[in-house]
Coordinates of C-alpha atoms in Angstrom, one line a residue:
Chain A
M1005 CA 25.6 -38.1 33.6
K1006 CA 28.9 -38.6 31.8
D1007 CA 28.9 -40.5 28.5
N1008 CA 25.1 -40.1 28.1
P1009 CA 24.5 -41.4 24.6
Y1010 CA 21.2 -39.4 24.2
I1011 CA 22.8 -36.0 24.6
P1012 CA 23.6 -34.4 21.3
I1013 CA 26.7 -32.3 20.8
P1014 CA 26.3 -28.8 19.3
V1015 CA 27.2 -28.3 15.6
R1016 CA 27.1 -25.1 13.6
L1017 CA 25.7 -24.8 10.0
K1018 CA 28.6 -23.6 7.9
R1019 CA 27.0 -23.8 4.4
T1020 CA 23.6 -24.7 3.1
E1021 CA 22.8 -25.2 -0.5
I1022 CA 19.9 -26.6 -2.6
E1023 CA 21.1 -29.8 -4.2
S1024 CA 18.4 -30.8 -6.6
D1025 CA 16.4 -28.8 -9.2
D1026 CA 13.1 -29.7 -7.5
K1027 CA 14.4 -28.2 -4.3
T1028 CA 13.5 -31.2 -2.2
L1029 CA 17.2 -32.0 -1.5
R1030 CA 19.5 -29.7 0.3
T1031 CA 23.1 -30.2 1.3
L1032 CA 24.2 -28.9 4.7
D1033 CA 27.8 -28.6 6.0
F1034 CA 28.3 -28.5 9.8
T1035 CA 31.3 -27.8 12.0
L1036 CA 31.6 -28.9 15.6
C1037 CA 31.1 -26.0 17.9
D1038 CA 33.9 -27.4 20.1
E1039 CA 36.8 -27.5 17.7
N1040 CA 38.9 -29.6 20.0
Q1041 CA 36.4 -32.4 20.1
A1042 CA 37.4 -35.5 18.2
F1043 CA 35.0 -36.8 15.6
D1044 CA 36.3 -40.0 14.0
F1045 CA 34.1 -41.8 11.6
M1046 CA 34.2 -44.1 8.5
P1047 CA 32.3 -44.0 5.2
G1048 CA 28.8 -45.5 5.7
Q1049 CA 28.2 -44.3 9.2
F1050 CA 25.3 -41.9 10.1
C1051 CA 24.4 -39.3 12.6
Q1052 CA 21.2 -38.2 14.3
L1053 CA 20.6 -34.5 13.6
S1054 CA 18.6 -32.8 16.2
I1055 CA 16.6 -29.6 16.2
L1056 CA 15.5 -28.8 19.7
G1057 CA 11.7 -28.6 19.8
K1058 CA 11.3 -30.5 16.5
G1059 CA 13.1 -33.8 17.2
E1060 CA 15.8 -36.0 15.7
A1061 CA 16.2 -37.9 12.4
P1062 CA 19.1 -40.1 11.1
F1063 CA 21.2 -39.1 8.1
G1064 CA 24.1 -40.8 6.4
I1065 CA 27.4 -38.8 6.6
A1066 CA 28.0 -37.6 3.0
S1067 CA 31.5 -36.1 3.7
S1068 CA 34.6 -38.3 3.9
P1069 CA 36.8 -38.8 6.9
S1070 CA 39.5 -37.5 4.5
E1071 CA 37.7 -34.1 4.2
K1072 CA 38.6 -32.0 7.3
G1073 CA 36.8 -29.1 8.8
F1074 CA 33.1 -30.0 8.1
L1075 CA 30.5 -32.8 8.1
R1076 CA 28.2 -33.0 5.2
F1077 CA 24.6 -34.2 5.1
T1078 CA 22.1 -34.2 2.2
V1079 CA 18.6 -34.0 3.4
N1080 CA 15.4 -34.9 1.6
R1081 CA 12.5 -32.6 2.8
V1082 CA 9.7 -35.0 3.8
G1083 CA 8.8 -34.4 7.5
G1084 CA 9.1 -32.0 10.4
V1085 CA 12.8 -32.3 11.2
T1086 CA 13.9 -32.3 7.5
T1087 CA 11.8 -29.3 6.8
A1088 CA 13.3 -27.4 9.7
L1089 CA 16.8 -28.5 8.5
H1090 CA 15.9 -27.0 5.1
Y1091 CA 15.0 -23.7 6.6
L1092 CA 18.2 -23.4 8.8
K1093 CA 20.2 -20.3 8.3
E1094 CA 24.0 -20.4 8.1
G1095 CA 25.5 -20.0 11.5
A1096 CA 22.6 -21.7 13.3
V1097 CA 23.5 -24.2 16.0
I1098 CA 21.8 -27.6 16.2
G1099 CA 22.5 -30.9 17.9
M1100 CA 24.2 -34.0 16.5
R1101 CA 24.7 -37.5 17.9
G1102 CA 27.1 -39.9 16.2
P1103 CA 28.8 -41.3 14.5
L1104 CA 26.4 -44.2 14.6
G1105 CA 26.3 -47.7 13.0
N1106 CA 28.9 -49.7 11.1
Y1107 CA 30.6 -48.7 7.9
Y1108 CA 31.6 -50.0 4.5
P1109 CA 34.3 -52.7 5.0
V1110 CA 37.1 -50.7 3.3
E1111 CA 39.7 -53.0 4.7
K1112 CA 38.3 -55.9 2.7
F1113 CA 38.2 -53.7 -0.4
K1114 CA 41.9 -52.9 -0.2
G1115 CA 44.0 -54.4 -3.1
Q1116 CA 40.7 -55.2 -4.9
N1117 CA 38.4 -53.7 -7.5
L1118 CA 35.3 -51.9 -6.5
V1119 CA 32.0 -51.2 -8.3
I1120 CA 30.0 -48.4 -6.6
I1121 CA 26.4 -48.3 -7.8
G1122 CA 24.1 -45.5 -6.7
G1123 CA 20.6 -44.4 -7.5
G1124 CA 18.8 -41.1 -6.8
F1125 CA 19.6 -39.4 -3.6
A1126 CA 21.0 -42.5 -2.0
F1127 CA 24.4 -41.4 -3.1
T1128 CA 25.3 -39.6 0.2
T1129 CA 27.4 -42.2 2.0
L1130 CA 28.6 -43.4 -1.4
R1131 CA 30.2 -39.9 -1.9
S1132 CA 31.9 -40.4 1.4
L1133 CA 33.2 -43.8 0.3
V1134 CA 34.4 -42.5 -3.1
L1135 CA 36.3 -39.6 -1.6
Y1136 CA 37.8 -41.9 1.0
I1137 CA 39.0 -44.1 -1.8
F1138 CA 40.4 -41.0 -3.7
A1139 CA 42.3 -40.1 -0.6
N1140 CA 43.8 -43.6 -0.3
R1141 CA 43.8 -44.3 -4.0
K1142 CA 46.9 -46.5 -4.2
H1143 CA 45.4 -49.1 -1.9
F1144 CA 42.6 -49.9 -4.3
N1145 CA 42.6 -51.3 -7.8
D1146 CA 40.0 -50.5 -10.5
I1147 CA 37.2 -48.3 -9.4
T1148 CA 34.0 -48.2 -11.4
I1149 CA 31.2 -45.8 -10.4
I1150 CA 27.7 -46.1 -11.9
Y1151 CA 25.3 -43.4 -10.7
G1152 CA 21.8 -42.8 -12.1
A1153 CA 18.9 -40.5 -11.4
R1154 CA 15.5 -39.9 -13.0
R1155 CA 16.8 -36.7 -14.7
P1156 CA 20.0 -34.7 -14.6
G1157 CA 18.7 -32.2 -12.1
L1158 CA 18.3 -34.9 -9.5
L1159 CA 21.9 -36.1 -9.5
L1160 CA 23.7 -35.1 -6.3
Y1161 CA 27.0 -33.2 -6.1
Q1162 CA 27.0 -32.3 -9.8
N1163 CA 30.1 -30.0 -9.7
E1164 CA 32.1 -32.8 -8.2
L1165 CA 30.8 -35.4 -10.7
T1166 CA 32.1 -33.1 -13.4
E1167 CA 35.5 -33.1 -11.7
W1168 CA 35.4 -36.9 -11.3
E1169 CA 34.7 -37.3 -15.0
K1170 CA 38.1 -35.8 -15.7
R1171 CA 40.0 -38.3 -13.6
D1172 CA 41.7 -41.1 -15.5
D1173 CA 42.0 -43.4 -12.4
I1174 CA 38.3 -44.2 -12.2
K1175 CA 35.5 -45.2 -14.6
L1176 CA 32.4 -43.1 -14.0
F1177 CA 29.1 -43.7 -15.7
L1178 CA 26.3 -41.3 -15.2
T1179 CA 22.8 -42.2 -16.4
I1180 CA 19.3 -40.7 -16.5
D1181 CA 16.0 -42.5 -17.1
E1182 CA 15.0 -40.7 -20.3
K1183 CA 16.9 -38.7 -22.9
V1184 CA 16.8 -34.9 -22.5
P1185 CA 18.4 -32.3 -24.7
G1186 CA 22.0 -31.5 -23.8
W1187 CA 22.6 -34.8 -22.0
D1188 CA 25.5 -36.7 -23.7
K1189 CA 26.0 -39.4 -21.2
K1190 CA 24.2 -42.7 -20.6
V1191 CA 20.4 -43.1 -20.8
G1192 CA 18.6 -46.0 -19.1
F1193 CA 18.0 -47.5 -15.7
V1194 CA 21.0 -48.3 -13.6
P1195 CA 20.6 -52.1 -13.9
V1196 CA 20.6 -51.7 -17.7
V1197 CA 23.8 -49.6 -17.5
I1198 CA 25.4 -52.2 -15.3
G1199 CA 24.7 -54.8 -18.0
E1200 CA 26.4 -52.5 -20.6
V1201 CA 29.4 -51.7 -18.4
A1202 CA 29.6 -55.4 -17.3
P1203 CA 32.1 -55.1 -14.5
K1204 CA 34.1 -58.3 -14.0
P1205 CA 33.4 -60.1 -10.7
K1206 CA 37.0 -61.4 -10.2
D1207 CA 38.6 -59.7 -7.2
T1208 CA 35.8 -57.2 -7.2
W1209 CA 33.4 -56.0 -4.5
A1210 CA 30.1 -54.2 -5.3
V1211 CA 28.5 -51.5 -3.1
V1212 CA 24.9 -50.7 -4.0
C1213 CA 22.7 -47.9 -2.6
G1214 CA 19.4 -46.8 -4.1
P1215 CA 15.6 -47.2 -4.1
P1216 CA 14.4 -50.7 -3.5
I1217 CA 13.2 -51.3 -7.1
M1218 CA 16.7 -50.3 -8.4
I1219 CA 18.4 -52.6 -5.8
K1220 CA 16.2 -55.5 -6.8
F1221 CA 17.1 -55.4 -10.5
T1222 CA 20.7 -54.4 -9.8
L1223 CA 21.2 -57.5 -7.7
L1224 CA 19.8 -59.7 -10.5
R1225 CA 22.2 -58.1 -12.9
L1226 CA 25.2 -58.5 -10.6
F1227 CA 24.3 -62.2 -10.0
E1228 CA 24.2 -62.7 -13.8
L1229 CA 27.6 -61.1 -14.1
G1230 CA 28.9 -63.7 -11.5
F1231 CA 29.0 -61.6 -8.3
S1232 CA 28.4 -63.6 -5.1
A1233 CA 26.2 -62.4 -2.3
E1234 CA 29.2 -62.2 0.0
R1235 CA 30.8 -59.6 -2.3
I1236 CA 27.8 -57.2 -2.6
Y1237 CA 27.2 -54.6 0.1
T1238 CA 24.3 -52.3 0.6
S1239 CA 23.2 -49.8 3.2
L1240 CA 19.7 -49.9 4.7
E1241 CA 17.3 -47.3 6.1
R1242 CA 14.6 -47.7 8.7
R1243 CA 12.7 -45.5 11.0
M1244 CA 14.9 -44.9 14.0
K1245 CA 14.8 -43.1 17.3
C1246 CA 17.6 -44.0 19.6
G1247 CA 20.2 -45.0 17.0
I1248 CA 21.9 -47.2 19.7
G1249 CA 20.0 -50.5 19.5
K1250 CA 17.5 -50.0 22.3
C1251 CA 14.3 -48.4 21.2
G1252 CA 13.4 -51.5 19.2
R1253 CA 11.9 -50.3 15.9
C1254 CA 14.6 -50.6 13.2
N1255 CA 15.2 -54.4 13.5
I1256 CA 15.2 -56.8 10.6
G1257 CA 15.0 -60.2 12.3
S1258 CA 17.5 -60.2 15.1
K1259 CA 19.6 -57.4 13.6
Y1260 CA 19.2 -53.7 14.4
V1261 CA 19.9 -51.5 11.4
C1262 CA 21.2 -48.8 13.7
V1263 CA 24.0 -50.9 15.3
D1264 CA 24.4 -54.1 13.3
G1265 CA 24.0 -52.0 10.1
P1266 CA 23.3 -49.8 8.3
V1267 CA 25.8 -51.6 6.0
F1268 CA 25.1 -55.2 5.4
S1269 CA 26.4 -57.7 2.9
L1270 CA 23.8 -59.3 0.7
A1271 CA 24.8 -62.7 2.2
E1272 CA 23.9 -61.3 5.7
L1273 CA 20.6 -60.0 4.5
Q1274 CA 19.7 -63.3 2.8
K1275 CA 19.7 -64.9 6.3
L1276 CA 17.2 -62.4 7.6
P1277 CA 13.5 -62.1 6.9
E1278 CA 12.8 -60.0 3.8
Q1279 CA 11.0 -57.2 5.5
Y1280 CA 10.1 -56.5 9.1
Chain B
M601 CA 21.7 -68.1 54.8
Q602 CA 18.0 -68.2 55.7
Y603 CA 16.4 -66.4 58.6
K604 CA 13.0 -65.9 59.9
I605 CA 11.4 -62.6 60.8
E606 CA 8.0 -62.0 62.4
K607 CA 5.5 -60.3 60.1
N608 CA 5.0 -57.6 62.8
D609 CA 8.6 -56.6 62.0
I610 CA 7.7 -55.8 58.4
S611 CA 6.6 -52.2 59.2
T612 CA 10.0 -51.6 61.0
L613 CA 11.8 -53.0 58.0
I614 CA 9.8 -50.7 55.7
D615 CA 10.7 -47.7 57.9
I616 CA 14.4 -48.6 57.8
L617 CA 14.2 -49.0 54.0
A618 CA 12.3 -45.8 53.5
S619 CA 14.8 -43.9 55.5
V620 CA 17.7 -44.9 53.2
Y621 CA 16.1 -45.7 49.9
D622 CA 13.6 -44.2 47.5
L623 CA 11.2 -47.1 48.3
F624 CA 8.6 -48.7 46.1
G625 CA 6.0 -51.4 47.0
P626 CA 2.7 -52.8 45.8
V627 CA -0.3 -50.7 46.7
K628 CA -3.9 -50.8 45.7
T629 CA -5.5 -47.6 44.3
D630 CA -8.8 -47.3 42.5
G631 CA -9.1 -51.1 42.5
L632 CA -5.9 -51.6 40.6
T633 CA -2.6 -52.7 42.1
K634 CA 0.7 -51.2 41.1
L635 CA 4.2 -50.5 42.4
A636 CA 4.2 -47.0 44.0
R637 CA 6.4 -44.9 46.2
I638 CA 5.8 -45.8 49.9
K639 CA 6.9 -44.1 53.1
S640 CA 5.5 -46.7 55.5
A641 CA 3.9 -50.1 55.6
S642 CA 0.5 -48.6 56.1
N643 CA -0.7 -48.8 52.5
L644 CA 1.6 -51.8 51.5
D645 CA -0.5 -54.5 49.8
L646 CA 1.2 -57.9 50.1
E647 CA -2.0 -59.9 50.0
S648 CA -3.1 -59.1 46.4
F649 CA -1.6 -61.2 43.7
N650 CA 1.0 -59.9 41.3
T651 CA 0.4 -56.2 40.6
D652 CA -1.8 -55.2 37.6
E653 CA 1.0 -53.0 36.3
S654 CA 4.5 -54.4 36.0
A655 CA 7.5 -53.1 37.9
K656 CA 9.4 -51.8 34.9
D657 CA 8.1 -48.3 35.3
I658 CA 10.4 -47.8 38.4
F659 CA 13.6 -48.1 36.4
F660 CA 12.2 -47.3 32.9
P661 CA 9.4 -44.8 33.5
Q662 CA 6.5 -44.7 31.1
Y663 CA 7.4 -41.1 30.4
E664 CA 10.7 -39.4 31.4
T665 CA 12.6 -36.3 30.5
I666 CA 15.9 -37.0 28.7
F667 CA 16.9 -33.3 28.9
N668 CA 15.4 -29.9 29.1
F669 CA 16.3 -27.1 26.6
K670 CA 16.0 -23.4 26.6
D671 CA 17.2 -21.0 23.9
G672 CA 19.3 -23.7 22.3
E673 CA 21.0 -24.7 25.6
I674 CA 20.6 -28.2 26.8
K675 CA 20.2 -28.8 30.5
N676 CA 20.4 -32.3 31.8
E677 CA 18.1 -32.3 34.8
F678 CA 18.4 -36.0 35.7
D679 CA 19.0 -36.0 39.4
K680 CA 18.5 -39.1 41.5
N681 CA 19.0 -38.3 45.2
R682 CA 18.7 -41.7 46.8
P683 CA 19.1 -45.3 45.6
I684 CA 15.9 -47.1 44.8
A685 CA 14.6 -50.1 46.7
I686 CA 11.6 -52.2 45.9
F687 CA 9.8 -54.3 48.5
G688 CA 7.4 -57.1 47.6
I689 CA 7.6 -57.7 43.9
R690 CA 7.1 -61.2 42.6
P691 CA 9.9 -63.4 41.1
C692 CA 8.7 -62.8 37.5
D693 CA 9.1 -59.0 37.8
A694 CA 12.5 -59.4 39.6
K695 CA 13.7 -61.6 36.7
S696 CA 12.4 -59.1 34.1
F697 CA 15.0 -56.6 35.4
L698 CA 17.8 -58.9 34.4
I699 CA 16.3 -59.1 30.9
L700 CA 15.7 -55.4 30.6
N701 CA 19.3 -54.7 31.9
K702 CA 20.6 -56.7 28.9
A703 CA 18.4 -54.8 26.5
F704 CA 19.5 -51.4 27.8
N705 CA 23.2 -52.2 27.9
N706 CA 23.7 -54.0 24.6
G707 CA 26.0 -53.0 21.7
G708 CA 28.6 -51.5 23.9
V709 CA 26.4 -48.4 24.6
N710 CA 24.9 -48.1 28.0
D711 CA 21.6 -46.5 28.7
S712 CA 22.5 -43.9 31.4
Y713 CA 18.8 -43.4 32.5
W714 CA 18.2 -47.1 33.1
N715 CA 21.6 -47.6 34.8
Q716 CA 21.3 -44.6 37.1
R717 CA 18.2 -46.1 38.6
Y718 CA 18.8 -49.8 38.4
T719 CA 22.5 -50.4 39.1
D720 CA 22.5 -49.7 42.8
A721 CA 18.9 -50.7 43.5
M722 CA 17.9 -53.1 46.3
I723 CA 15.2 -55.6 45.4
F724 CA 13.1 -57.6 47.9
A725 CA 10.9 -60.2 46.2
I726 CA 8.3 -62.4 47.7
G727 CA 7.6 -66.0 46.5
C728 CA 4.2 -66.8 45.2
N729 CA 2.4 -69.2 47.5
R730 CA -0.7 -69.2 45.3
P731 CA 0.1 -68.7 41.6
S732 CA -2.7 -67.6 39.5
Q733 CA -4.4 -69.4 36.6
T734 CA -2.7 -67.1 34.2
C735 CA 0.8 -67.7 35.6
F736 CA 3.2 -69.7 33.3
C737 CA 6.6 -68.7 34.7
N738 CA 7.5 -72.5 34.8
W739 CA 7.4 -72.4 31.0
V740 CA 10.3 -69.9 30.8
N741 CA 12.7 -71.5 33.2
Q742 CA 11.2 -69.6 36.1
G743 CA 9.2 -70.6 39.1
P744 CA 7.1 -69.1 41.9
F745 CA 10.1 -69.2 44.2
N746 CA 12.8 -68.2 41.7
K747 CA 15.4 -65.9 43.2
E748 CA 17.0 -64.5 40.0
G749 CA 17.3 -60.7 40.0
T750 CA 16.6 -60.4 43.8
D751 CA 18.8 -59.2 46.6
I752 CA 16.6 -60.5 49.4
F753 CA 14.0 -63.2 48.9
L754 CA 11.0 -63.7 51.2
I755 CA 8.6 -66.6 51.7
D756 CA 5.3 -66.0 53.5
L757 CA 5.0 -68.6 56.3
G758 CA 1.7 -67.2 57.7
D759 CA 2.9 -65.5 60.9
D760 CA 6.5 -65.1 59.7
F761 CA 8.5 -64.5 56.7
M762 CA 11.5 -66.7 55.7
V763 CA 14.2 -64.3 54.6
E764 CA 17.2 -65.1 52.5
S765 CA 20.0 -63.0 51.0
C766 CA 20.7 -63.6 47.3
S767 CA 23.4 -61.1 46.6
S768 CA 26.3 -59.3 48.4
K769 CA 24.0 -56.2 48.6
G770 CA 21.5 -58.4 50.4
D771 CA 24.3 -59.9 52.7
D772 CA 25.3 -56.4 53.7
F773 CA 21.8 -55.3 54.4
L774 CA 21.0 -58.3 56.7
K775 CA 24.4 -57.9 58.4
N776 CA 23.7 -54.3 59.3
V777 CA 20.0 -54.4 60.1
S778 CA 19.8 -54.1 63.9
K779 CA 16.2 -53.2 64.8
I780 CA 14.8 -56.5 63.6
T781 CA 15.3 -59.9 65.1
L782 CA 16.7 -62.4 62.6
Q783 CA 15.7 -65.8 64.0
N784 CA 17.3 -69.0 62.9
P785 CA 14.6 -71.1 61.3
N786 CA 13.8 -74.5 63.0
P787 CA 13.3 -77.7 61.1
G788 CA 9.5 -77.2 61.2
D789 CA 9.9 -73.9 59.3
L790 CA 11.9 -75.6 56.6
D791 CA 9.2 -78.3 56.3
K792 CA 6.7 -75.6 56.0
V793 CA 8.6 -73.9 53.1
N794 CA 8.8 -77.2 51.3
Q795 CA 5.1 -77.8 51.8
I796 CA 4.3 -74.3 50.5
K797 CA 6.5 -74.8 47.4
R798 CA 4.8 -78.2 46.7
E799 CA 1.3 -76.6 46.9
A800 CA 2.3 -73.7 44.6
E801 CA 3.8 -76.2 42.2
I802 CA 0.4 -78.0 42.0
L803 CA -1.4 -74.8 41.2
M804 CA 0.9 -74.0 38.3
S805 CA -0.2 -75.1 34.8
E806 CA 1.6 -78.0 33.3
K807 CA 5.2 -77.1 32.2
L808 CA 5.8 -76.7 28.5
D809 CA 9.3 -77.1 27.1
L810 CA 10.0 -74.0 25.0
A811 CA 13.5 -75.0 24.0
P812 CA 12.4 -76.1 20.4
L813 CA 10.5 -72.8 19.9
K814 CA 13.4 -70.7 18.5
S815 CA 14.3 -73.1 15.7
I816 CA 10.6 -73.5 14.7
L817 CA 10.2 -69.7 14.6
D818 CA 13.5 -69.4 12.8
T819 CA 13.1 -71.9 10.1
Q820 CA 9.4 -72.7 9.5
L821 CA 7.3 -69.7 10.5
L822 CA 8.8 -66.6 8.8
D823 CA 6.1 -66.5 6.1
S824 CA 3.5 -68.7 7.6
P825 CA -0.3 -68.0 7.3
L826 CA -0.3 -68.7 11.0
W827 CA 0.3 -65.1 11.8
N828 CA -2.9 -64.1 10.0
E829 CA -4.9 -66.6 12.0
I830 CA -3.3 -65.7 15.4
S831 CA -3.8 -62.0 14.9
A832 CA -7.3 -62.2 13.3
K833 CA -9.0 -60.9 16.5
C834 CA -6.1 -58.6 17.7
L835 CA -7.1 -55.0 18.0
S836 CA -3.5 -53.8 17.9
C837 CA -4.3 -51.9 21.1
A838 CA -0.8 -52.7 22.7
C839 CA -2.2 -53.4 26.2
C840 CA 0.0 -56.5 26.2
T841 CA 3.2 -54.6 25.5
Y842 CA 2.5 -51.8 27.9
L843 CA 1.9 -54.2 30.8
C844 CA 4.6 -56.6 29.8
P845 CA 7.5 -56.4 32.2
T846 CA 10.1 -57.2 29.5
C847 CA 8.8 -55.0 26.6
H848 CA 11.1 -52.1 26.4
C849 CA 10.5 -50.3 23.1
F850 CA 10.3 -46.6 23.4
D851 CA 9.8 -43.4 21.4
I852 CA 11.7 -40.1 21.7
Q853 CA 9.8 -36.9 21.1
D854 CA 10.4 -33.2 21.6
E855 CA 7.8 -31.2 23.6
K856 CA 8.0 -27.4 23.3
K857 CA 6.0 -24.8 25.2
P858 CA 4.0 -22.9 22.6
G859 CA 5.5 -19.5 21.8
T860 CA 8.7 -20.1 23.6
N861 CA 12.1 -21.6 22.9
Q862 CA 12.0 -24.0 25.8
G863 CA 10.9 -27.5 26.3
S864 CA 12.0 -31.1 26.8
R865 CA 13.2 -34.1 24.9
V866 CA 11.2 -37.0 26.4
R867 CA 11.1 -40.7 26.0
M868 CA 8.0 -42.7 26.5
W869 CA 7.0 -46.3 26.1
D870 CA 6.1 -47.3 22.6
S871 CA 4.8 -50.5 21.1
C872 CA 5.6 -52.7 18.2
M873 CA 1.8 -53.3 17.9
F874 CA 1.2 -49.7 16.7
S875 CA 1.4 -49.2 12.9
L876 CA 3.2 -45.8 13.4
F877 CA 6.0 -47.6 15.2
T878 CA 7.8 -48.3 12.0
Q879 CA 6.0 -45.9 9.6
E880 CA 8.6 -44.1 7.6
A881 CA 8.3 -40.5 6.3
S882 CA 8.2 -41.7 2.7
G883 CA 4.9 -43.6 3.5
H884 CA 6.6 -47.0 3.4
N885 CA 5.9 -49.2 6.4
P886 CA 7.9 -52.4 6.8
R887 CA 5.2 -53.8 9.2
P888 CA 1.9 -52.6 7.6
T889 CA -0.4 -55.3 9.0
I890 CA -1.5 -56.5 12.4
A891 CA -0.2 -59.9 11.5
S892 CA 3.2 -58.5 10.7
R893 CA 3.3 -56.7 14.0
M894 CA 2.1 -59.7 15.9
R895 CA 4.9 -61.7 14.3
Q896 CA 7.4 -59.1 15.4
R897 CA 6.2 -59.2 19.0
I898 CA 6.3 -63.0 19.2
M899 CA 9.5 -63.3 17.2
H900 CA 11.2 -60.7 19.4
K901 CA 10.4 -62.4 22.6
F902 CA 11.0 -66.0 21.6
N903 CA 13.5 -65.8 18.8
Y904 CA 15.4 -62.5 18.2
F905 CA 16.0 -61.9 21.9
V906 CA 17.2 -65.5 22.4
E907 CA 19.5 -65.0 19.4
N908 CA 21.0 -61.8 20.8
F909 CA 21.0 -62.4 24.5
G910 CA 20.6 -66.2 25.0
E911 CA 17.2 -66.1 26.8
I912 CA 13.5 -65.7 26.2
A913 CA 12.2 -62.2 26.7
C914 CA 9.1 -63.4 28.6
V915 CA 8.9 -64.1 32.3
G916 CA 5.5 -65.8 32.3
C917 CA 3.7 -63.2 34.5
G918 CA 0.5 -63.6 32.6
R919 CA -0.4 -59.9 32.5
C920 CA -1.0 -59.9 28.8
V921 CA -3.3 -62.9 29.2
R922 CA -5.2 -61.2 32.0
T923 CA -5.6 -57.9 30.3
C924 CA -6.1 -58.6 26.6
P925 CA -9.5 -57.2 25.6
V926 CA -10.1 -59.9 23.1
N927 CA -8.8 -62.8 25.2
L928 CA -5.7 -63.5 23.1
D929 CA -3.7 -65.9 25.2
I930 CA 0.0 -65.9 24.5
R931 CA 0.1 -69.5 25.9
G932 CA -2.2 -70.6 23.2
I933 CA 0.0 -68.8 20.6
I934 CA 3.1 -70.6 21.9
K935 CA 1.3 -74.0 21.8
R936 CA 0.2 -73.3 18.2
I937 CA 3.7 -72.5 17.2
K938 CA 5.1 -75.6 19.0
N939 CA 2.6 -77.7 17.2
E940 CA 4.0 -76.5 13.9
G941 CA 7.4 -78.1 14.8

């Protein structure tokens, strides 16, 4: 049974930390139990994390290929597997399958400008992308990051965001929905901030991840600014089981989110039925 | 090369197969016919029409263990001791294996469980002298004597079977089979075959050209009220997908013995007709209505699968027609769609 795609490899929990102030989000760093095992991936790909006896669930890889020695996932506690992941103790060994799916087309982005737009906890694979770009900074031109959450405590990776703000080779805009004391950054929904920042569409690609309602109005705003559907990328989520295009549930039209995605250009999505 | 064997030799043939292969054939139990493991020809049922259950369960079991686990250790227990042979399935089921094989080996990732069983399997199919009223294999580029997906094809001549190899595996088998007399057919036998084929043709419903279906589904029917009409009486019970020889959607679940750290990860058939199939943890369901799920089922078979693999994922076996508790007839649905074009 060599090369059986259903058998997870063992990974060990190296670090676990609450990520949001409402405690629903937790960041977990894993190391491969077999240190000699190669694990090559690209920003945007995902893994199936697997707790024996509970089951599997898919999560985008939040660490970057440029970060060595661990794989990071940020998990929203909603069901059986995610709750079990939240209760894992450091040192625990679980299963992992991956990397699965396609990735952000970083080759296309090279020599170009990039606008990275995130909302809420959909910033995981965007963190991977941002750190990949930082590690290969000279290959990319202007980088603009717009990231919003309902309130400050729901922004992911806050320590890193603070570090990023100090960089002079990116433009970072953080925003929250409503003003709170002590917040000196932007206030307003992500699409509104995009309008204020007004990134120029020339030689620029946009990557958008967030809740559907944010995506909807973000796209309208990007179109107004002159971005074409070919130059806007997003990453989709669907209920998944196999992760390898066979179990039949994550399709949108003829495309399977698990193998043809999760990263799609808006032009590709426009050819597919809107839901289903 | 065609040969003739006497029907009396079938039990010898079955004995030979059972000695080498893990052998399956159509049997009748509790009034239902299905493909089951057989050791001899004694309970083989070649008289009944196409089995109530499809043959997919042999290579893609309704419930199978992916691996067992104990105290965090994974033990892969898959152990097939002998290659599988199937004797006596119908051309539609044989064809379905080719379709499933594509589905299980797409995207550059091969399904080890399917391949372990299917790759070296030996398939004996029998032509359908008397197609049923629910058969429509002629709509999907099939026919009652279609040999696709078979290694050896048989035609019932009454007292004899006409036998023909359709693959190198079949050639080897016929070359090495010694306990059975392979007779050369005489011209009368060949006339009889033609006569049988003609009579079967007459029993089939009129052929419908499904070539235009894909573009109609693609361009005109994505957001049609038609899906509400078609699915109005559907119970979402999923009988159609469970009995369908080409439906291959599955679920993966962990089963743990209470109070222990051991159990199994299993996969079992699932169905796009169930609302939980796509229900997400957030509460969002991209296919919340029966109409949206019916649309997925029809689109997958007649549009998406054609897009991805170049052929329709339906073999016209008619099981969904025979079994639907509310008499939803997929042929009627196809005709409705075609009329929209």
